[in-house]
Amino acid sequence: MENSAPIPEKKAFRPFRFLFKTILWLLGIVLILGIAAVSLVFIYENEVKSVVIAELNKNLKSEVKVDPADIDLTFIKSFPKCALEFKNVLILEALEKKERDTLIFAENILMMFNLKDLWNKNYTINKINVNGAQFNPGVSKSGKPNYIFWKKSEGQGTENVKFALKNITLHNINLKYRNAEQKVKLSLSFKEASFAGDFGTDAYALQTQGKAHLEYLTVNKTNLLNQKNLKYDLELDINKTNYTISKAEFALNEIYFATVGNFNYSDSLETADLNFTGKNLDIASLLSLLPEKYASRMNDYKSDGNFFSEGHLKYKSGKKININAEFGVKDATITYKQQNMQLKHVNVQGKLSVNEKDDYLNLQTISADLDSNAVNGYCLITNLSDPYINVGGALNAKLEDVDRFWPIDTLEYVSGKVQLKAQIKGNLNEMKQSAFSPNISADGSATLKNIKAKFKGKQNEINIIEGSFELSKRSVAVNNFKLLMGSSDIELNGELPGFLNYLFDAKQPLVINAALKSNTLALEDVLYGGSNSSSEKVNIPVNLNFDLNASITNFSFSKFRAQEVAGNVTIHDQKIAAENISLVTMDGKAQVNAFADASGEMIKIKAASDLQNINLTKMFYAFNNFGQSTLCDKHLKGFATATVNFTGNWSKDLNCYLQSVIANGNLTIEQGRLVDFKPLESLAKYVEVSELRDIRFSSLQSSFDIKNQVITIPKTYIKNSALNMELWGKHTFKNEIDYHIKLLLSELLASKKRANKQLDEELEFVENDPDNRRSVYISMTGTVDEPIIKYDRKGLKQKIGDDIKVEKQTLKQILKEEFGLFKKDTTLIKNEPKKGDQKFKIEVGDGKDKKKQNNLQPKKKDEDDEDF
């Protein structure tokens, strides 16, 4: 055998080692390229800045303000492209005037070009990114735009810098457009938008799409749209200033439109000729145009049927826009999914026309059925800038069915039948200003029957038994409107002359002139609706004007009860005036005139009343003892005749501000009785007259004055079953007292013997007092719960002074009669003293040893008052 050479052994292929080496090589290449790119950025940064900024300055017509420190050449933010980044850029309006507003303010602008441009030093800007910008384009009244800030005559750049834009992207852009010439205002917020095309040529295809939020769109001060979401997808063929729309789809909320046509746009829109149609329309998409707060409810409805919309728009600069559109619904069904309630046979046919001669919106046919309920009508609005409306319709409905289809959140339930037929013609602004304008025509009628409704949070059900309304000559007449609410029944007949004002503008006055009859009226039912809340407040609507002639058989408010109430009540500007209100109450009669002003933070009340034979016990009970606890309904009995003038302030939840109360009046009490009245009980303890715990008196006449929480009582003579007395003084709302009491000694002596024998001896008859008119004076101070009883020397001094005056008058009278003196003194006859008044000194005690004197004697001669 021949010896053969050995075969070398092949190395095994190791794929993981090969892959690892490959990755290392790639990473190394990327790292080297990255380092090279970053190095190029740093090396050429100043050169790129100067070349690009010089080119920008040459092509800009508007002033641009940017801090040089806010200009950087970057590679990382624009990878894989290189970009010149401008921060906090301010561009002023491109108008020739001294004070120019901001056209653009951008937080960040990236002007991008290829990295290889750094090698050959020729920079072609092909992409721009703008972030966080405010753009305020506009057109002046003379038609000059403020946003043409680029010099077209300079071409597309120099040999070193060229602008060949093919892509523009926007993020978080706010645009506010204002055209003073066409009277158009538009506000849009772009979340994102992109534009692609060869912008460096005169003819190119543009593709753009994006999302925005439309805040408002107004034309001729008419708000057409507000707070809507907008999506768009457009493809346009552009040849200089001519734009041909090959594809344009818009979504306004959930309504989709497709548009084709062409327009010419130079510095502003020159011409436009567009056709548009609605796509995939349904009730949810149509209702999505309602204000955003109602949008959440739209998900509860579904629809089927033929919804259509199509139209044509034509425009030429300097002339009014021309729009012709038809839209409507044919035999549609709208279903409320939660109740499976269906509105069937819905038909709406409308037309919108806007041109130089005329503009109008015409809803020719409106009809629908809801089970056995039917509605039909029409609406024509002409001259949209100053609308003239012609609206008519008829409704025959059960409210329970309507509520099942369109629930009202504030209602717990509602039922009953409504029949309505009406027609209104007139200028809308004129209706708001005056329903009495001869240019407004309104006629119609409405009938309500067996309507029952209950609001959430209210105890009482509202029950309208029947009622009819007649709309004629712009005024509404109310006939036999019968209402039950809680325990109250109301029948109303009258007119609402300002109803059209209120109907078209809820801020306008609601004027009601009516006659009210009621067998039972509980005021709580009307003011509060039977609310469970203790914090319910009296709230009179600002725009309620009410003139009411009332006749009420039984009236109540809180504990107050009255019968046969009659009079006039007027409400205007949150002020209530009650004139000549007569009523039978508390076993007597009353005549009241009152005024309440609830226009501020509190209710200010003024009242004048004339009371006859009012039961005092019932009066104090009905008025919660007037906010005090000293003299209550359980203490006082009898019948009062009085005249009272009163002013005071209340909170809106009917709590009285006591400091504001001012009152005065004259009072007569017949068949009176004072039971367990603490101040007199305290007096009885010291004087030992037990009868003072239950005093009966046939008649009492007095007056009173209340101010600064103090009740002032002048001298009042009380002839009663225990003993006769005179009383005067003050009593505060805090139950602080300062009473002065004069007791006739003859009354004390006529009573039974006291335990205090010394007092009996002191009060024996005096020979030189034939009429037995000697008196004792007592003061009562402190509080009702802890009274301080004293001998009242001040009262005694006043009595002595009065007697001296009487003695002088008596002497003058004698001299006049005997000697003819003092003939010109006219006071002599009027003040003739009574027999015996001048024959004794008004004192208590006879000067015995102080240890034996009774407790009414003072301890010291120079002291005015002493404790018992």
Short mmCIF file of C-alpha atoms in Angstrom, two decimals, residues 29 59 62 77 90 152 157 165 167 203 506 513 559 582 629 700 719 728:
data_model
loop_
_atom_site.label_atom_id
_atom_site.label_comp_id
_atom_site.label_asym_id
_atom_site.label_seq_id
_atom_site.Cartn_x
_atom_site.Cartn_y
_atom_site.Cartn_z
CA ILE A 29 -19.34 50.70 13.13
CA ASN A 59 -36.34 85.40 3.01
CA SER A 62 -41.49 89.71 9.39
CA LYS A 77 -33.58 64.81 18.63
CA LEU A 90 -41.34 84.87 18.40
CA LYS A 152 -41.60 84.70 -2.54
CA GLY A 157 -32.63 79.38 -1.36
CA LEU A 165 -39.99 70.75 2.15
CA ASN A 167 -43.01 66.96 5.37
CA ALA A 203 -47.48 71.57 -8.74
CA ALA A 506 -85.50 82.67 30.59
CA ASN A 513 -101.51 89.13 36.76
CA LYS A 559 -98.26 77.60 63.65
CA SER A 582 -107.80 91.40 55.81
CA SER A 629 -89.38 82.56 76.88
CA LEU A 700 -105.63 97.27 80.37
CA LYS A 719 -106.78 97.22 87.63
CA TRP A 728 -93.46 100.99 83.75
#
